[in-house]
PDB file of C-alpha atoms and ligand atoms in Angstrom:
ATOM      1  CA  MET A   1      -7.105   7.324  12.173  1.00 76.00           C
ATOM      2  CA  SER A   2      -3.737   7.428  10.498  1.00 93.00           C
ATOM      3  CA  VAL A   3      -2.211   4.527   8.553  1.00 98.00           C
ATOM      4  CA  SER A   4       1.502   3.812   9.053  1.00 98.00           C
ATOM      5  CA  VAL A   5       3.668   2.668   6.166  1.00 98.00           C
ATOM      6  CA  LEU A   6       7.360   1.722   6.117  1.00 98.00           C
ATOM      7  CA  PHE A   7       9.171   1.333   2.771  1.00 99.00           C
ATOM      8  CA  VAL A   8      12.191  -0.969   2.751  1.00 99.00           C
ATOM      9  CA  CYS A   9      15.044  -1.481   0.274  1.00 98.00           C
ATOM     10  CA  LEU A  10      18.638  -2.648   0.736  1.00 98.00           C
ATOM     11  CA  GLY A  11      20.616   0.490   1.596  1.00 98.00           C
ATOM     12  CA  ASN A  12      17.879   3.063   2.413  1.00 98.00           C
ATOM     13  CA  ILE A  13      19.733   5.631   0.323  1.00 98.00           C
ATOM     14  CA  CYS A  14      18.160   5.212  -3.145  1.00 98.00           C
ATOM     15  CA  ARG A  15      14.801   3.501  -3.653  1.00 99.00           C
ATOM     16  CA  SER A  16      13.063   3.501  -0.263  1.00 99.00           C
ATOM     17  CA  PRO A  17      13.764   7.187   0.519  1.00 99.00           C
ATOM     18  CA  LEU A  18      12.268   8.019  -2.900  1.00 99.00           C
ATOM     19  CA  ALA A  19       9.245   5.822  -2.130  1.00 99.00           C
ATOM     20  CA  GLU A  20       8.910   7.551   1.249  1.00 99.00           C
ATOM     21  CA  ALA A  21       9.063  11.000  -0.382  1.00 99.00           C
ATOM     22  CA  ALA A  22       6.642  10.098  -3.180  1.00 99.00           C
ATOM     23  CA  PHE A  23       4.071   8.421  -0.980  1.00 98.00           C
ATOM     24  CA  ARG A  24       4.203  11.188   1.602  1.00 98.00           C
ATOM     25  CA  GLU A  25       3.537  13.752  -1.143  1.00 98.00           C
ATOM     26  CA  VAL A  26       0.753  11.718  -2.770  1.00 98.00           C
ATOM     27  CA  ALA A  27      -0.933  11.301   0.641  1.00 98.00           C
ATOM     28  CA  ARG A  28      -0.443  14.981   1.525  1.00 98.00           C
ATOM     29  CA  ARG A  29      -2.017  16.170  -1.723  1.00 98.00           C
ATOM     30  CA  ASP A  30      -4.976  13.921  -1.075  1.00 98.00           C
ATOM     31  CA  GLY A  31      -5.327  14.928   2.578  1.00 98.00           C
ATOM     32  CA  PHE A  32      -4.866  11.281   3.562  1.00 98.00           C
ATOM     33  CA  PRO A  33      -3.408  10.976   7.089  1.00 98.00           C
ATOM     34  CA  ALA A  34      -0.381   8.686   6.961  1.00 98.00           C
ATOM     35  CA  LEU A  35       2.738   8.118   9.015  1.00 98.00           C
ATOM     36  CA  VAL A  36       5.493   7.343   6.503  1.00 98.00           C
ATOM     37  CA  ASP A  37       9.066   6.160   6.989  1.00 99.00           C
ATOM     38  CA  SER A  38      11.735   4.099   5.229  1.00 99.00           C
ATOM     39  CA  ALA A  39      14.565   1.759   6.209  1.00 99.00           C
ATOM     40  CA  GLY A  40      17.134  -0.604   4.734  1.00 99.00           C
ATOM     41  CA  THR A  41      17.681  -4.291   5.342  1.00 98.00           C
ATOM     42  CA  GLY A  42      21.423  -3.536   5.447  1.00 98.00           C
ATOM     43  CA  ASN A  43      23.288  -1.192   7.771  1.00 98.00           C
ATOM     44  CA  TRP A  44      26.183  -0.017   5.538  1.00 98.00           C
ATOM     45  CA  HIS A  45      24.712   3.422   4.990  1.00 98.00           C
ATOM     46  CA  ALA A  46      23.059   3.983   8.381  1.00 98.00           C
ATOM     47  CA  GLY A  47      23.178   7.665   9.356  1.00 98.00           C
ATOM     48  CA  GLN A  48      23.870   8.835   5.799  1.00 98.00           C
ATOM     49  CA  ALA A  49      21.825  11.203   3.657  1.00 99.00           C
ATOM     50  CA  PRO A  50      20.263   9.739   0.493  1.00 98.00           C
ATOM     51  CA  ASP A  51      22.510   9.158  -2.530  1.00 98.00           C
ATOM     52  CA  HIS A  52      23.055  12.518  -4.278  1.00 98.00           C
ATOM     53  CA  ARG A  53      21.378  11.170  -7.434  1.00 98.00           C
ATOM     54  CA  ALA A  54      18.261  10.278  -5.402  1.00 98.00           C
ATOM     55  CA  GLN A  55      18.318  13.744  -3.837  1.00 98.00           C
ATOM     56  CA  ALA A  56      18.580  15.274  -7.328  1.00 98.00           C
ATOM     57  CA  VAL A  57      15.641  13.387  -8.825  1.00 98.00           C
ATOM     58  CA  ALA A  58      13.460  14.169  -5.806  1.00 98.00           C
ATOM     59  CA  LEU A  59      14.373  17.860  -6.062  1.00 98.00           C
ATOM     60  CA  ASP A  60      13.596  17.814  -9.808  1.00 98.00           C
ATOM     61  CA  ASN A  61      10.140  16.740  -8.685  1.00 98.00           C
ATOM     62  CA  GLY A  62       9.874  19.483  -6.079  1.00 98.00           C
ATOM     63  CA  ILE A  63      10.795  17.473  -2.971  1.00 98.00           C
ATOM     64  CA  ASP A  64      13.846  18.057  -0.776  1.00 98.00           C
ATOM     65  CA  ILE A  65      15.017  14.814   0.838  1.00 99.00           C
ATOM     66  CA  SER A  66      18.449  16.088   1.945  1.00 98.00           C
ATOM     67  CA  ALA A  67      17.505  15.840   5.634  1.00 98.00           C
ATOM     68  CA  PHE A  68      16.539  12.131   5.371  1.00 99.00           C
ATOM     69  CA  ARG A  69      18.940   9.771   7.170  1.00 98.00           C
ATOM     70  CA  ALA A  70      19.330   6.069   6.442  1.00 99.00           C
ATOM     71  CA  ARG A  71      18.556   3.506   9.115  1.00 99.00           C
ATOM     72  CA  GLN A  72      18.413  -0.263   9.290  1.00 98.00           C
ATOM     73  CA  ILE A  73      15.071  -1.956   9.933  1.00 98.00           C
ATOM     74  CA  GLU A  74      14.593  -3.206  13.506  1.00 97.00           C
ATOM     75  CA  LYS A  75      12.423  -5.987  14.901  1.00 95.00           C
ATOM     76  CA  VAL A  76      10.223  -3.418  16.667  1.00 95.00           C
ATOM     77  CA  ASP A  77       9.231  -1.980  13.283  1.00 97.00           C
ATOM     78  CA  PHE A  78       7.097  -5.058  12.699  1.00 97.00           C
ATOM     79  CA  GLY A  79       4.950  -4.032  15.658  1.00 96.00           C
ATOM     80  CA  ARG A  80       4.963  -0.327  14.867  1.00 96.00           C
ATOM     81  CA  PHE A  81       3.802  -0.201  11.254  1.00 97.00           C
ATOM     82  CA  ASP A  82       0.535  -1.283   9.659  1.00 97.00           C
ATOM     83  CA  HIS A  83       2.292  -1.936   6.334  1.00 98.00           C
ATOM     84  CA  ILE A  84       5.900  -2.744   5.547  1.00 98.00           C
ATOM     85  CA  ILE A  85       6.433  -2.522   1.811  1.00 98.00           C
ATOM     86  CA  ALA A  86       9.481  -3.999   0.092  1.00 98.00           C
ATOM     87  CA  LEU A  87      10.963  -2.462  -3.018  1.00 98.00           C
ATOM     88  CA  ASP A  88      12.095  -5.802  -4.472  1.00 98.00           C
ATOM     89  CA  ASP A  89      11.870  -9.551  -3.962  1.00 98.00           C
ATOM     90  CA  ASN A  90      15.148  -9.860  -2.064  1.00 98.00           C
ATOM     91  CA  ASN A  91      14.029  -7.178   0.385  1.00 98.00           C
ATOM     92  CA  LEU A  92      10.697  -8.992   0.835  1.00 98.00           C
ATOM     93  CA  ALA A  93      12.404 -12.330   1.502  1.00 98.00           C
ATOM     94  CA  GLU A  94      14.656 -10.657   4.068  1.00 98.00           C
ATOM     95  CA  LEU A  95      11.652  -9.065   5.771  1.00 98.00           C
ATOM     96  CA  LYS A  96       9.914 -12.444   6.019  1.00 96.00           C
ATOM     97  CA  THR A  97      13.010 -13.884   7.706  1.00 96.00           C
ATOM     98  CA  LEU A  98      13.317 -10.985  10.142  1.00 96.00           C
ATOM     99  CA  ARG A  99       9.641 -10.835  11.021  1.00 95.00           C
ATOM    100  CA  GLY A 100       9.506 -13.955  13.124  1.00 83.00           C
ATOM    101  CA  GLY A 101       6.173 -15.379  14.180  1.00 78.00           C
ATOM    102  CA  ARG A 102       3.860 -12.578  15.160  1.00 77.00           C
ATOM    103  CA  SER A 103       3.679  -9.172  13.592  1.00 87.00           C
ATOM    104  CA  LYS A 104       1.172  -6.387  13.228  1.00 93.00           C
ATOM    105  CA  ALA A 105       2.666  -5.284   9.939  1.00 97.00           C
ATOM    106  CA  ARG A 106       1.343  -6.621   6.680  1.00 97.00           C
ATOM    107  CA  LEU A 107       4.168  -7.265   4.225  1.00 97.00           C
ATOM    108  CA  SER A 108       3.921  -6.662   0.504  1.00 98.00           C
ATOM    109  CA  LEU A 109       5.936  -5.838  -2.587  1.00 98.00           C
ATOM    110  CA  LEU A 110       5.488  -2.229  -3.739  1.00 98.00           C
ATOM    111  CA  LEU A 111       4.677  -3.010  -7.374  1.00 98.00           C
ATOM    112  CA  ASP A 112       2.114  -5.632  -6.294  1.00 97.00           C
ATOM    113  CA  HIS A 113      -0.149  -2.633  -5.752  1.00 96.00           C
ATOM    114  CA  VAL A 114       0.146  -1.606  -9.415  1.00 97.00           C
ATOM    115  CA  PRO A 115      -2.189  -3.401 -11.807  1.00 94.00           C
ATOM    116  CA  GLY A 116      -0.155  -5.355 -14.363  1.00 96.00           C
ATOM    117  CA  ARG A 117       3.110  -5.234 -12.400  1.00 97.00           C
ATOM    118  CA  LYS A 118       2.426  -7.790  -9.705  1.00 97.00           C
ATOM    119  CA  GLY A 119       5.587  -9.625  -8.626  1.00 97.00           C
ATOM    120  CA  HIS A 120       7.916  -7.026 -10.144  1.00 98.00           C
ATOM    121  CA  GLY A 121      10.691  -5.325  -8.193  1.00 98.00           C
ATOM    122  CA  VAL A 122      11.779  -1.697  -8.439  1.00 98.00           C
ATOM    123  CA  LYS A 123      15.169  -1.975 -10.160  1.00 98.00           C
ATOM    124  CA  ASP A 124      18.145  -0.975  -8.017  1.00 98.00           C
ATOM    125  CA  PRO A 125      19.563   2.226  -9.602  1.00 98.00           C
ATOM    126  CA  TYR A 126      22.693   2.342  -7.387  1.00 98.00           C
ATOM    127  CA  TYR A 127      25.156   1.096 -10.012  1.00 97.00           C
ATOM    128  CA  GLY A 128      23.511   2.989 -12.860  1.00 96.00           C
ATOM    129  CA  ASP A 129      23.116   6.603 -13.908  1.00 96.00           C
ATOM    130  CA  ALA A 130      20.667   9.477 -13.553  1.00 97.00           C
ATOM    131  CA  GLU A 131      18.306   7.855 -16.058  1.00 97.00           C
ATOM    132  CA  GLY A 132      17.948   4.888 -13.688  1.00 98.00           C
ATOM    133  CA  PHE A 133      16.986   7.231 -10.878  1.00 98.00           C
ATOM    134  CA  ARG A 134      14.355   8.868 -13.093  1.00 98.00           C
ATOM    135  CA  ALA A 135      12.927   5.389 -13.762  1.00 98.00           C
ATOM    136  CA  THR A 136      12.939   4.715 -10.005  1.00 98.00           C
ATOM    137  CA  TRP A 137      11.035   7.944  -9.395  1.00 98.00           C
ATOM    138  CA  ASP A 138       8.446   7.070 -12.066  1.00 98.00           C
ATOM    139  CA  ASP A 139       7.964   3.630 -10.467  1.00 98.00           C
ATOM    140  CA  VAL A 140       7.626   4.863  -6.889  1.00 98.00           C
ATOM    141  CA  TRP A 141       5.344   7.739  -7.851  1.00 98.00           C
ATOM    142  CA  MET A 142       2.966   5.546  -9.846  1.00 98.00           C
ATOM    143  CA  ALA A 143       3.039   2.877  -7.145  1.00 98.00           C
ATOM    144  CA  SER A 144       2.329   5.472  -4.450  1.00 98.00           C
ATOM    145  CA  GLU A 145      -0.799   6.579  -6.288  1.00 98.00           C
ATOM    146  CA  ALA A 146      -1.917   2.967  -6.640  1.00 98.00           C
ATOM    147  CA  LEU A 147      -1.074   2.216  -3.002  1.00 98.00           C
ATOM    148  CA  LEU A 148      -3.079   5.203  -1.808  1.00 98.00           C
ATOM    149  CA  ALA A 149      -6.071   4.038  -3.846  1.00 97.00           C
ATOM    150  CA  SER A 150      -5.796   0.558  -2.293  1.00 96.00           C
ATOM    151  CA  LEU A 151      -5.523   1.961   1.218  1.00 97.00           C
ATOM    152  CA  LYS A 152      -8.510   4.238   0.691  1.00 96.00           C
ATOM    153  CA  SER A 153     -10.661   1.482  -0.737  1.00 95.00           C
ATOM    154  CA  GLY A 154      -9.582  -0.909   2.011  1.00 92.00           C
ATOM    155  CA  THR A 155      -8.361  -3.549  -0.440  1.00 91.00           C
ATOM    156  CA  ILE A 156      -5.098  -3.980   1.446  1.00 90.00           C
TER     157      ILE A 156
HETATM  158  P1  4NP B   1      18.973   1.076  -2.295  1.00 89.77           P
HETATM  159  O1  4NP B   1      20.271   1.033  -3.222  1.00 89.77           O
HETATM  160  O2  4NP B   1      18.805  -0.315  -1.731  1.00 89.77           O
HETATM  161  O3  4NP B   1      17.891   1.425  -3.272  1.00 89.77           O
HETATM  162  O4  4NP B   1      19.219   2.138  -1.250  1.00 89.77           O
HETATM  163  C1  4NP B   1      21.510   0.552  -2.810  1.00 89.77           C
HETATM  164  C2  4NP B   1      22.307   1.325  -1.999  1.00 89.77           C
HETATM  165  C3  4NP B   1      23.544   0.857  -1.602  1.00 89.77           C
HETATM  166  C4  4NP B   1      23.983  -0.381  -2.032  1.00 89.77           C
HETATM  167  C5  4NP B   1      23.166  -1.158  -2.826  1.00 89.77           C
HETATM  168  C6  4NP B   1      21.924  -0.688  -3.211  1.00 89.77           C
HETATM  169  N1  4NP B   1      25.259  -0.841  -1.656  1.00 89.77           N
HETATM  170  O5  4NP B   1      25.643  -1.926  -2.126  1.00 89.77           O
HETATM  171  O6  4NP B   1      25.940  -0.191  -0.872  1.00 89.77           O
END
């Protein structure tokens, strides 16, 4: 049986596409069956490819995300995904508001899955430089490995 995971940030052009790419690759290498997607809480960038700096850092790590397209999260996502994982606290608060009463999806903060980083957000690199995007990649890659371990051990 495959586990479904949706990563959510604000614009769906920087952090959550990188989390989607990293987790998909970590799961693929492990042979772990997972359905992986990403979305934004906002709609400003809907239909757009990831930020060119996000595309560049993914490519530096061997992954082409140029065909990804941003979308805004929808109510139905809460019934479609097993896990909806927020990149920062603001995204998580927004998800809790949108979710309403009943939902299949379990909500969490990405770095909650990393020992020692519980409660931390992945810093928004949008207004920064390439170095910020490298830090984002390091965060989402490490968190993807930790998330996979948690999913495999059934601790989330
Ligand atoms: P993301 O980054 O949430 O990681 O995709 C941002 C992208 C766009 C904006 C803010 C953050 N924006 O203000 O347009």
